[in-house]
Short mmCIF file of C-alpha atoms in Angstrom, two decimals:
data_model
loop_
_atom_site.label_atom_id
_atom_site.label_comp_id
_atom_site.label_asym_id
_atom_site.label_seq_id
_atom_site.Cartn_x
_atom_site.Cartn_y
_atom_site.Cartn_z
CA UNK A 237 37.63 25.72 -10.70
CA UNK A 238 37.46 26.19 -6.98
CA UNK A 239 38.24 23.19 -4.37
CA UNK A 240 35.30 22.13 -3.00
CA UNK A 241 34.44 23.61 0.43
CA UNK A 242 34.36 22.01 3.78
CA UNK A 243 30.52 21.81 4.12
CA UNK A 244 30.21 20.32 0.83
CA UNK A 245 29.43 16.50 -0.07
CA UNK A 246 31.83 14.23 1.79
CA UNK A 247 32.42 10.77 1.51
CA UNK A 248 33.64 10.46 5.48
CA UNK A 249 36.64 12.04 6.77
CA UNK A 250 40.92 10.71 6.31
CA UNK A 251 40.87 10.26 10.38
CA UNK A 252 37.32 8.36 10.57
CA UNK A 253 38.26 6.01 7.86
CA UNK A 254 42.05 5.32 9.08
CA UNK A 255 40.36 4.38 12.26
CA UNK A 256 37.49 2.31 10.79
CA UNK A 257 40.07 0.56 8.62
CA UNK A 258 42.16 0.15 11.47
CA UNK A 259 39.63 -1.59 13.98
CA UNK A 260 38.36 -3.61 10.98
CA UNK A 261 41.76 -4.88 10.79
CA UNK A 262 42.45 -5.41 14.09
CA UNK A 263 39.08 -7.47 14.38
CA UNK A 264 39.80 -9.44 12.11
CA UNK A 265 43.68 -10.30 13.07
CA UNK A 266 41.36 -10.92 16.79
CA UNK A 267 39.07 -13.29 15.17
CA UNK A 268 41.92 -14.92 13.34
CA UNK A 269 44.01 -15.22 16.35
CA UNK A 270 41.20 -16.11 18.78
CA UNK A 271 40.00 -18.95 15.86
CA UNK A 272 43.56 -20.72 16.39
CA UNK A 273 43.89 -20.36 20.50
CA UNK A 274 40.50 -21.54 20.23
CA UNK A 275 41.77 -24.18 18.70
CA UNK A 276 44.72 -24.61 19.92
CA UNK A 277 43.55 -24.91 23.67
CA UNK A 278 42.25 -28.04 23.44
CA UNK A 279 45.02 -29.73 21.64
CA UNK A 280 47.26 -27.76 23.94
CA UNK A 281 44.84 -28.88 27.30
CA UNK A 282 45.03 -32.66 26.16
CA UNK A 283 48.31 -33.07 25.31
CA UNK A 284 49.34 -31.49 28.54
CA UNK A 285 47.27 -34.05 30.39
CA UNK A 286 48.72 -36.77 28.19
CA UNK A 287 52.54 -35.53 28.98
CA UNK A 288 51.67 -35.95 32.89
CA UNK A 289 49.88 -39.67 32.62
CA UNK A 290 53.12 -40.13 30.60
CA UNK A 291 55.65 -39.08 33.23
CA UNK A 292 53.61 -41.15 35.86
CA UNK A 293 53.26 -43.91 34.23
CA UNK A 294 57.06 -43.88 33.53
CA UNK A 295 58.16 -43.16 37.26
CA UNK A 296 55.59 -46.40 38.30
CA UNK A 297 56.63 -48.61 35.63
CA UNK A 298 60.42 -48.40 36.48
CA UNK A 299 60.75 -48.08 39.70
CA UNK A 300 61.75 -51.35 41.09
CA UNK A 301 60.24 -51.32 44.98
CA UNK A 302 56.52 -51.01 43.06
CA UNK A 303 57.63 -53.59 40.51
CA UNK A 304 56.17 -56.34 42.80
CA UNK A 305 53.00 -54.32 43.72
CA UNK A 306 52.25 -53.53 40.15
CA UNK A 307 53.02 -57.08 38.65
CA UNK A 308 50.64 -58.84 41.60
CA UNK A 309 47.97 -56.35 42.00
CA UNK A 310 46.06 -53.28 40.94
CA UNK A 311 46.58 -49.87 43.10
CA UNK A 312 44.39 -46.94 42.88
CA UNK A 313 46.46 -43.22 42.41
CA UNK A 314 44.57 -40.74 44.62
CA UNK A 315 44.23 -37.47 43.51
CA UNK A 316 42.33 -34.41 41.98
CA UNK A 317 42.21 -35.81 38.64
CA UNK A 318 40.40 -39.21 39.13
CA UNK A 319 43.52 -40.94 37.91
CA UNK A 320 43.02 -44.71 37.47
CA UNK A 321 45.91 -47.69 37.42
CA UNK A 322 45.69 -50.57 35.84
CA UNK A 323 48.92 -53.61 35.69
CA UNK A 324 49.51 -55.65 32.58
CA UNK A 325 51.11 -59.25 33.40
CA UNK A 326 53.88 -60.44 31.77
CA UNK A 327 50.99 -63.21 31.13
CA UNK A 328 48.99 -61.16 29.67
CA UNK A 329 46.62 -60.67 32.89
CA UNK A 330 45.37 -57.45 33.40
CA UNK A 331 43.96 -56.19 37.20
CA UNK A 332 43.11 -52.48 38.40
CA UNK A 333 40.50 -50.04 38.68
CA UNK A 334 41.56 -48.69 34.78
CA UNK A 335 40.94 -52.53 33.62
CA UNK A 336 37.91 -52.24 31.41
CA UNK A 337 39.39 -49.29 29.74
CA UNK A 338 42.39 -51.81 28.29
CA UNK A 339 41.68 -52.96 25.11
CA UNK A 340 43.60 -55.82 23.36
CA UNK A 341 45.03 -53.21 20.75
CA UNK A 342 46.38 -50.99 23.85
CA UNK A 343 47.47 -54.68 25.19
CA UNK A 344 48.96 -55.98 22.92
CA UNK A 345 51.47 -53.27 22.18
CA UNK A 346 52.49 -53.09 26.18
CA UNK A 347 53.37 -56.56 26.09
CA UNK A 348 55.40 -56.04 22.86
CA UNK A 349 57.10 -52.84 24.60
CA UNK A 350 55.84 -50.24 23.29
CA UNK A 351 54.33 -47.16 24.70
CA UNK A 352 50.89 -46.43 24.32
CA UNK A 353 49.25 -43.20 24.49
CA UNK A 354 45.15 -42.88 22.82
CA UNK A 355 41.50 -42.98 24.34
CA UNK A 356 39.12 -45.55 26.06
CA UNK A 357 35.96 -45.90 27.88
CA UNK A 358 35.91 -46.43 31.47
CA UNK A 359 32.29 -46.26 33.32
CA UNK A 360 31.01 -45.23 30.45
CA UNK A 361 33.27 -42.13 30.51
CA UNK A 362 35.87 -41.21 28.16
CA UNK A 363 39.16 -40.90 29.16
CA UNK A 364 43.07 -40.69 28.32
CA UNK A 365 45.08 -43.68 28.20
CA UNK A 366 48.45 -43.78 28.71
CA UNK A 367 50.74 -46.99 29.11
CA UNK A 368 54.29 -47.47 29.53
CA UNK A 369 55.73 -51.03 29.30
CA UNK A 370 57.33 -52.43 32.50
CA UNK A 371 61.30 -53.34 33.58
CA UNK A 372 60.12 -56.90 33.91
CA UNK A 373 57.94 -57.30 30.81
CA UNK A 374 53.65 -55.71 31.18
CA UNK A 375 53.11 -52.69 31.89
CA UNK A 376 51.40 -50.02 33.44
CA UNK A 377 48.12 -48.16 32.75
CA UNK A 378 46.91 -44.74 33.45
CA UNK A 379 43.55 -43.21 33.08
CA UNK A 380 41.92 -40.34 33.81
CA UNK A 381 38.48 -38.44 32.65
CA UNK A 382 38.51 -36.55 29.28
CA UNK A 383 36.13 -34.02 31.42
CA UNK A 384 39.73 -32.79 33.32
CA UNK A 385 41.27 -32.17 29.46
CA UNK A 386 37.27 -30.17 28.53
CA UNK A 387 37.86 -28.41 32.08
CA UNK A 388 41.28 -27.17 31.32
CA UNK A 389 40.44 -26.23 27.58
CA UNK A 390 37.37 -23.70 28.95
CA UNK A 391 39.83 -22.25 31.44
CA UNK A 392 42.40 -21.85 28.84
CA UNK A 393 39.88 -20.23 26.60
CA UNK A 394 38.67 -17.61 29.32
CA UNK A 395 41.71 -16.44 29.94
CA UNK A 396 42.68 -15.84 25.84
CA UNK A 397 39.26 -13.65 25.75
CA UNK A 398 40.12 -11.00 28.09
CA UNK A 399 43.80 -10.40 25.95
CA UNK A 400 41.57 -10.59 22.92
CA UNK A 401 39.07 -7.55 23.60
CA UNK A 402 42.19 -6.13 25.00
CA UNK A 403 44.45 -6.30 22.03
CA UNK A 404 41.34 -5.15 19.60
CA UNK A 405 40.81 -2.22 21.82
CA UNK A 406 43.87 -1.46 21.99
CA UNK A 407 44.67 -1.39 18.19
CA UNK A 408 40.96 1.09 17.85
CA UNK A 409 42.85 3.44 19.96
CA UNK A 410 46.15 3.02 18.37
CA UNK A 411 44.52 3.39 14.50
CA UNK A 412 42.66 6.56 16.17
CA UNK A 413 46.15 8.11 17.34
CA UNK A 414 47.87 7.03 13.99
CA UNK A 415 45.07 8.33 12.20
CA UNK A 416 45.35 11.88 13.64
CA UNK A 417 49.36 11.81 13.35
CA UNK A 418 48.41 11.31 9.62
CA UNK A 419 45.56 13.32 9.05
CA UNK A 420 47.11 16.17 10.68
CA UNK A 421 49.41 17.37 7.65
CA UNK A 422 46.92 16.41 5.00
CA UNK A 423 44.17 18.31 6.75
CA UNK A 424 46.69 21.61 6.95
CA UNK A 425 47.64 21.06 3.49
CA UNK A 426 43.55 21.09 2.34
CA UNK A 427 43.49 24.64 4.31
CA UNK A 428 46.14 25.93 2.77
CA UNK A 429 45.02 24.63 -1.15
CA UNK A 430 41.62 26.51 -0.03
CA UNK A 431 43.24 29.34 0.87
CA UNK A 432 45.18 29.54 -2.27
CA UNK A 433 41.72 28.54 -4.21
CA UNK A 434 40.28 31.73 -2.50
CA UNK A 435 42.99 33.47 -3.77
CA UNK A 436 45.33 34.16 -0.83
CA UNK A 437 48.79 33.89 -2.03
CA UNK A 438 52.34 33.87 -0.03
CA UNK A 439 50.40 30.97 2.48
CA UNK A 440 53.39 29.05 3.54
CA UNK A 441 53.21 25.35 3.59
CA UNK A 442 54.93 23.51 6.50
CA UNK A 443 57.08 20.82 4.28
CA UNK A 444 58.10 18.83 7.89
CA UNK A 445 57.04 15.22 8.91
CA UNK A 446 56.97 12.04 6.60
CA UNK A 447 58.61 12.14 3.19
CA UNK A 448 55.09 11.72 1.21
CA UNK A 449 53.71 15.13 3.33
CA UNK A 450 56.56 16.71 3.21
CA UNK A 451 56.05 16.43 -0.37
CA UNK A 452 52.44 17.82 -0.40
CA UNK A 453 54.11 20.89 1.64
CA UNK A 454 56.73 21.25 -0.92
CA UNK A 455 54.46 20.96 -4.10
CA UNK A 456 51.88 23.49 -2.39
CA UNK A 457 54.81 26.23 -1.97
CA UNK A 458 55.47 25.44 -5.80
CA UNK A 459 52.15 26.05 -6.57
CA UNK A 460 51.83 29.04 -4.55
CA UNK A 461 54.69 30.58 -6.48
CA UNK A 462 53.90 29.52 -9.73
CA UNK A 463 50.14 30.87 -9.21
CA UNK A 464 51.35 34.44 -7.97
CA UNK A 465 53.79 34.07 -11.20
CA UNK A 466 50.96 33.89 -12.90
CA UNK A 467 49.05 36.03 -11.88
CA UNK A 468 51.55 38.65 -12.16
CA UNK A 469 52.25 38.05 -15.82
CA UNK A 470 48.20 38.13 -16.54
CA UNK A 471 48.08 41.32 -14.23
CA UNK A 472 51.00 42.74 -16.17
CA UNK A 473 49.58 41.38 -19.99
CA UNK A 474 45.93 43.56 -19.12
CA UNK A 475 47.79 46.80 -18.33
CA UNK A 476 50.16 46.22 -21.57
CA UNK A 477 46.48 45.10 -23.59
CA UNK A 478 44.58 47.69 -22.07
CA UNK A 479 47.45 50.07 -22.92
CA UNK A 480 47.50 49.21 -26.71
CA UNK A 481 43.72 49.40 -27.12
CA UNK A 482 43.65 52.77 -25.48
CA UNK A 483 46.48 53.79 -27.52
CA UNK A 484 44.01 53.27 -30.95
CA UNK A 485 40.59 54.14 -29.51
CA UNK A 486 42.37 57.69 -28.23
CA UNK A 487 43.16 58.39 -31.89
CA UNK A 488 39.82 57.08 -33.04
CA UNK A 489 38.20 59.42 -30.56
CA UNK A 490 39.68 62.55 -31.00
CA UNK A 491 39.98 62.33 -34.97
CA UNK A 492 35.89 61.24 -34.73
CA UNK A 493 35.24 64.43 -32.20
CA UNK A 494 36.99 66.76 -34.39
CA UNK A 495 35.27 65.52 -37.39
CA UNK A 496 31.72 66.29 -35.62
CA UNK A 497 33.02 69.38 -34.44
CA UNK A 498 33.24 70.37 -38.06
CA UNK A 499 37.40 70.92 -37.24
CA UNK A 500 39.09 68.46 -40.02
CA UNK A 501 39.72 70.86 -43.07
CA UNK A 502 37.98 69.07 -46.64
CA UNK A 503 41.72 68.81 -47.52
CA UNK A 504 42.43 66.68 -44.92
CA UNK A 505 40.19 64.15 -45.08
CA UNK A 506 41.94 61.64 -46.77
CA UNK A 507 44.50 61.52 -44.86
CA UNK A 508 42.40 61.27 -41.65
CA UNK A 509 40.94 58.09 -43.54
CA UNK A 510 43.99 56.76 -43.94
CA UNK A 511 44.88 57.01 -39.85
CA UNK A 512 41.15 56.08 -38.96
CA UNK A 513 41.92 52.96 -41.12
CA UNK A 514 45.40 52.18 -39.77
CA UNK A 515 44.07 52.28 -36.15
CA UNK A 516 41.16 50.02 -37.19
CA UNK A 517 43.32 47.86 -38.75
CA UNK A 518 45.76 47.51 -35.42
CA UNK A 519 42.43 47.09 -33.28
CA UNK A 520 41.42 44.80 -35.14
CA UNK A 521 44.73 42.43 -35.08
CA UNK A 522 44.78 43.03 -32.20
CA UNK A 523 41.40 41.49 -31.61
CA UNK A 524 42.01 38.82 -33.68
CA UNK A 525 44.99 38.05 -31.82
CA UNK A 526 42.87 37.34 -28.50
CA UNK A 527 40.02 35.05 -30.51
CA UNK A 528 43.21 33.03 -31.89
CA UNK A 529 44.45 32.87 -28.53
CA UNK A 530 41.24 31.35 -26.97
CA UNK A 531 40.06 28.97 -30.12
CA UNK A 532 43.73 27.36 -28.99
CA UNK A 533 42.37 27.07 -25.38
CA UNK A 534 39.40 25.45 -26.50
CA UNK A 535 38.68 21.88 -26.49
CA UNK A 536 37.03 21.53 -29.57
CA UNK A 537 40.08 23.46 -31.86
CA UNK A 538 39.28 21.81 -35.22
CA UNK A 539 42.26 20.49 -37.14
CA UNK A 540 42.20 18.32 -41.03
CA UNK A 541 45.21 16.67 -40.55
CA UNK A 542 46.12 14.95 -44.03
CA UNK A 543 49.86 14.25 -45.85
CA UNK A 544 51.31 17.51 -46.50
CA UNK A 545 54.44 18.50 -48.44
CA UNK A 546 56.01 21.15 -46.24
CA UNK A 547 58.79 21.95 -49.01
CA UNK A 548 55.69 22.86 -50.96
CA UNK A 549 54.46 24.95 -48.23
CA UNK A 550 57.56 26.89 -47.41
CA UNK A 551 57.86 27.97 -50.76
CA UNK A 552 54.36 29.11 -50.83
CA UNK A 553 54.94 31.34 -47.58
CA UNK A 554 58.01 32.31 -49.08
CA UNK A 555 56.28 33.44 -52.61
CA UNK A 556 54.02 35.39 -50.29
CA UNK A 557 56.71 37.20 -48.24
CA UNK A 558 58.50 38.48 -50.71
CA UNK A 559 57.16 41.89 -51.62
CA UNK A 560 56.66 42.89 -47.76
CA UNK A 561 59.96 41.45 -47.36
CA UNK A 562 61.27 43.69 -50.17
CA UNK A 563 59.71 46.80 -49.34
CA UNK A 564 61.78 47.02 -46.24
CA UNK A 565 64.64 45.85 -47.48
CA UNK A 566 65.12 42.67 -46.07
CA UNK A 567 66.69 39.79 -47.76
CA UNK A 568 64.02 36.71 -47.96
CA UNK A 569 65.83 32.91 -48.23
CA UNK A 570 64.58 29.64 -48.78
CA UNK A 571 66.32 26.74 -47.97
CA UNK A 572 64.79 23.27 -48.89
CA UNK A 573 65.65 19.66 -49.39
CA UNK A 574 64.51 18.75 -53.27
CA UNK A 575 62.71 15.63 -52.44
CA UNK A 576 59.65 16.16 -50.59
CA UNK A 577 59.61 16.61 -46.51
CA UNK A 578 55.98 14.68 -45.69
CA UNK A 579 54.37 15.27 -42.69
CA UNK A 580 50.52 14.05 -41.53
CA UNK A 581 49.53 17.65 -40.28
CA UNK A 582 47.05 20.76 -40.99
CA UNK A 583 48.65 22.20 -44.02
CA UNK A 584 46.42 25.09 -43.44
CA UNK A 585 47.38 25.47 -39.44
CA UNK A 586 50.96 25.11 -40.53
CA UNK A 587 50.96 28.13 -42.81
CA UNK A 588 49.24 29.99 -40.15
CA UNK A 589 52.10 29.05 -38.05
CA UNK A 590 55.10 30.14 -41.04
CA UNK A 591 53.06 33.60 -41.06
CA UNK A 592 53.03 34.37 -37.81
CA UNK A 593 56.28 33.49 -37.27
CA UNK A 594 57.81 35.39 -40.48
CA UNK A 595 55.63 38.02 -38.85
CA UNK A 596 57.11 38.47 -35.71
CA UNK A 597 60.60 38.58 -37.45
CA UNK A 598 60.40 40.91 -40.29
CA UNK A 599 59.25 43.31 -37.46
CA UNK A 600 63.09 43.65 -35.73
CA UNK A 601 64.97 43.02 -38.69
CA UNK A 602 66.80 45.85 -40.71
CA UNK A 603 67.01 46.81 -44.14
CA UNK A 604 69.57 44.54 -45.30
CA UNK A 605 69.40 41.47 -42.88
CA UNK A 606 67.98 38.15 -44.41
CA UNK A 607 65.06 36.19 -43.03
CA UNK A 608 65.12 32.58 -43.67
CA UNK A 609 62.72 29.99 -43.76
CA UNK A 610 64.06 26.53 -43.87
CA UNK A 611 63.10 22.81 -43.98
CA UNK A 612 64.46 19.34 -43.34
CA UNK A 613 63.66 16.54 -42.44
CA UNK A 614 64.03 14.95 -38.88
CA UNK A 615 66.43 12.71 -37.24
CA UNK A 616 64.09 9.25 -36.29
CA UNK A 617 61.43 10.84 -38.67
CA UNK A 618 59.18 13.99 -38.70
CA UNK A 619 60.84 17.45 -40.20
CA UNK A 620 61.89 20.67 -39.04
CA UNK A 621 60.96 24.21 -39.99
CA UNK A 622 62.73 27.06 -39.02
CA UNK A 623 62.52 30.73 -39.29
CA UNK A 624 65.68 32.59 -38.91
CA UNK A 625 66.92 36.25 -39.28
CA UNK A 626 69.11 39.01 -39.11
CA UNK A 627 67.57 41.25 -35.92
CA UNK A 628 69.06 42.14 -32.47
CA UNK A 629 68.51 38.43 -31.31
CA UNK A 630 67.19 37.33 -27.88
CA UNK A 631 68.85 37.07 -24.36
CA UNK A 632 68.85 34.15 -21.94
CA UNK A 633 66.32 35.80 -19.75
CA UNK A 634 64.61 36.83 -22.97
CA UNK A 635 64.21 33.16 -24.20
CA UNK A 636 62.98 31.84 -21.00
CA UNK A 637 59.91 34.07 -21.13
CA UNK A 638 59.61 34.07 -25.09
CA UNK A 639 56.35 32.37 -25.53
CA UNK A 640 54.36 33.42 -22.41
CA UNK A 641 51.74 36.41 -23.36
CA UNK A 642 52.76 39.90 -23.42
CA UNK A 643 56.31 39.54 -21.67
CA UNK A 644 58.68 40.59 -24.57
CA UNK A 645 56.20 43.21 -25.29
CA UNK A 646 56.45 44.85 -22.18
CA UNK A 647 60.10 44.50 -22.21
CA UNK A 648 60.97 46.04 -25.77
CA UNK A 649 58.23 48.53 -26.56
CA UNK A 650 59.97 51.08 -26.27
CA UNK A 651 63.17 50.13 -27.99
CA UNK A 652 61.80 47.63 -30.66
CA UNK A 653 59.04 47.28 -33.36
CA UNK A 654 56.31 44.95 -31.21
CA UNK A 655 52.95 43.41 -31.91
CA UNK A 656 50.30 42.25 -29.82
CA UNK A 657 52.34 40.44 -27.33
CA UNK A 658 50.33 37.52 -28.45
CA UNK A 659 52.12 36.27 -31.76
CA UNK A 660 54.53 33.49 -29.82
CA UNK A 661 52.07 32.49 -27.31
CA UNK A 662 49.56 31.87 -30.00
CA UNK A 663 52.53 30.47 -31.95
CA UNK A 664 53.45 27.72 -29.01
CA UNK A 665 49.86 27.05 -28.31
CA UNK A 666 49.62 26.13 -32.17
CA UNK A 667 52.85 24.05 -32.22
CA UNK A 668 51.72 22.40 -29.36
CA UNK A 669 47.49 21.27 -31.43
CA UNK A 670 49.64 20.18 -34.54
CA UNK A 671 51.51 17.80 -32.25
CA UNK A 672 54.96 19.61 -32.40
CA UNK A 673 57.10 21.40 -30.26
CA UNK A 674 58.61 25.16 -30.90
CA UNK A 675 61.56 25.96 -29.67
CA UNK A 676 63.66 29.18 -29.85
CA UNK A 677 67.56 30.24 -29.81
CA UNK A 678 68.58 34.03 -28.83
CA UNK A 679 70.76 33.82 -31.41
CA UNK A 680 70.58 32.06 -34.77
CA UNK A 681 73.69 31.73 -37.94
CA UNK A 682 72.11 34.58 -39.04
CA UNK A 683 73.42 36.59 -35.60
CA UNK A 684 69.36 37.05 -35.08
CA UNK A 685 66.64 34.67 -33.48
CA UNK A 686 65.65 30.88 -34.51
CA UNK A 687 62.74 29.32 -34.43
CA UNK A 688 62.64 25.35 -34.63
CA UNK A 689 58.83 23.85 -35.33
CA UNK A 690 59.51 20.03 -34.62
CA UNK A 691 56.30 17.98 -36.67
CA UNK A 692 55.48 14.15 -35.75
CA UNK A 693 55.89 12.22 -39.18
CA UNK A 694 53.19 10.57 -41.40
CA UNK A 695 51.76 7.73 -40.22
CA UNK A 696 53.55 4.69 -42.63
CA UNK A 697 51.62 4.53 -45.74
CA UNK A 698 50.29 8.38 -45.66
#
């Protein structure tokens, strides 16, 4: 299945997204922010205003030349602000321009000594109040228009936007910059898996840059050389398959041309037959080697799993191998626990399995070497079947490239008995449907292969 190509259906690209995410973000952490200054102006505006009425109010109330002034009558503060006096008695009288704005609350707490600091009406006006109790007992009050504290908070407020639309801009253009540092490396590594889809191989992969893309370059030069592995191996299995068919359909051809050219003698017929046959039979395992090899690559592989005895079903395989086992000499052992090894498998599949693997060993063993097939039951549940015998064994390199198609085939034709080149693939795959796992050893006890099939147990109650 190819990648799907640039001009295809896209859902936006990595860069476009990282920056729409981006300015989305940095919007909202804007609003957020500009929500609180917002806020936070007019608290900020008004309290400042309160601080200064505070600190005048202070610097009149205790300074002792005004004390006189302030206790016998009312003075007006010039300034800016519109700020408005008014003096508290120690009586209890109260003169100024900030008078009417004096309630008795505000009063009341002057003449006890406390400092005052809330809101009035003066004129009809709102304003800030702000007393501080006197040296000599009253006190002084300070006024002045809430419009100063609304003035402030718009100015404060005007001068937050411009930082605002700043700051958001700012973080569109850095998402756009951090979106192409990060796009870059994920849009070389899409042109490189294309390439590779196309089937360009040896495409380097630059493995630089953050850890996470330096991964992607690392797993794409994996990929590249397991592909052109692969490749190779398939490449290498058709010449061996197309050898071993032409091998057959050579003898079929000649033997058929001479027999229409009226050139096999009546004597020799039957044993013409008998080669015609041979070769049909090989071209036809051989066939029948492939369709087992794709029913295991299909989906839909059927398998009646049910309880099965595989003591019973060794000795069944073995009861069958006997005589071919016997004609060539080679000694055929059982070994089996007496109680019953259960397993929830394909009993059928299984055998298929033992076969195949009996198969592949009576091939390369001598007259006079045993084959084994054994049973037992697995450590933490499930069981064990193994095959065993008495041939040349298997190397290191030999048993890393056992069960892929066609490679020990290629390597031993010409100095060993071979198949297909497909009995241990097809032999894995099956391992693999029933739920088990095949291993193999270069050399078993009996100084030849093993081969371990590891089976799942019953499910409790089977």
């Amino acid at each position: 299945m190819s990648l799907p190509r640039p001009g295809g259906p896209r859902r936006g690209s990595l860069a476009r997204n990282i920056v729409v995410l981006t300015t989305v973000v940095a919007a909202l952490a804007v609003a957020l922010t500009g929500l609180i200054a917002w806020q936070t102006a007019a608290h900020g505006a008004e309290q400042r205003e309160r601080d200064q009425l505070t600190r005048q109010a202070t610097v009149l109330s205790r300074l002792p030349a005004l004390s006189e002034a302030l206790f016998h009558g009312a003075q007006v503060l010039g300034g800016p602000n519109s700020v408005q006096l008014a003096v508290i008695a120690p009586d209890g009288t109260v003169s100024g321009t900030a008078t009417p704005a004096v309630d008795r609350e505000s009063k009341s707490a002057l003449l006890a000594g406390r400092p005052v600091s809330t809101t009035g009406l003066l004129g009809g006006r709102d304003v800030l109040l702000v007393g501080q109790p006197g040296v000599r007992g009253g006190g002084v009050v300070l006024t002045e228009p809430y419009a100063v504290v609304t003035e402030n908070t718009n100015r404060i407020r005007r001068n937050v936007v411009v930082p605002l639309v700043v700051g958001m801009l700012g973080a569109a253009l850095a998402g756009a910059l951090l979106a192409r540092r990060i796009a870059r490396p994920l849009v070389t590594a899409a042109r490189i898996a294309h390439r590779l889809a196309d089937g360009e191989r040896g495409v380097p992969a630059p493995v630089d840059g953050p850890r996470e893309t330096a991964d992607i370059g690392r797993a794409l030069n994996a990929l590249d050389g397991a592909l052109a592995r692969s490749e190779n191996r398939q490449r290498e299995f058709l010449l061996s398959v197309s050898h071993d068919l032409r091998t057959p359909l050579t003898a079929l051809q000649g033997y058929a041309e001479a027999l229409a050219d009226g050139l096999i003698e009546p004597d020799a017929m039957p044993e013409v037959g008998a080669i015609l046959a041979d070769e049909t039979r090989r071209l036809d395992r051989f066939l029948g080697d492939l369709l087992d090899l794709a029913r295991l690559e299909a989906d839909d592989f059927r398998l009646d799993l049910a309880p099965a005895d595989l003591g019973a079903l060794l000795a069944g395989a073995a009861a069958f191998w006997t005589g071919p086992c016997a004609r060539q000499g080679v000694q055929l052992r059982v070994e089996r626990p007496e109680r019953p090894v259960l397993v929830e498998t394909d009993a059928f599949r299984v055998r298929q399995l033992i076969d195949g693997l009996v198969q592949n060993a009576l091939r390369v063993t001598p007259e006079g070497a045993p084959v084994v097939l054994a049973v037992r039951a697995a450590a933490g549940g499930g069981a064990e079947l193994q095959v065993r015998d008495g041939g040349p064994g298997l190397t290191e390199d030999d048993v890393r490239v056992a069960f892929d198609q066609g490679a020990l085939h290629e390597r031993y034709r010409d100095t060993r008995p071979v198949g297909s080149g497909l009995g241990l693939a097809i032999a894995r795959r099956l391992t693999g449907r029933l739920g088990g796992v095949l291993r193999v050893e270069g050399h078993g006890p009996e100084g030849g292969a093993c081969f371990t099939v590891g089976l799942p147990p019953a499910p409790d109650g089977a």
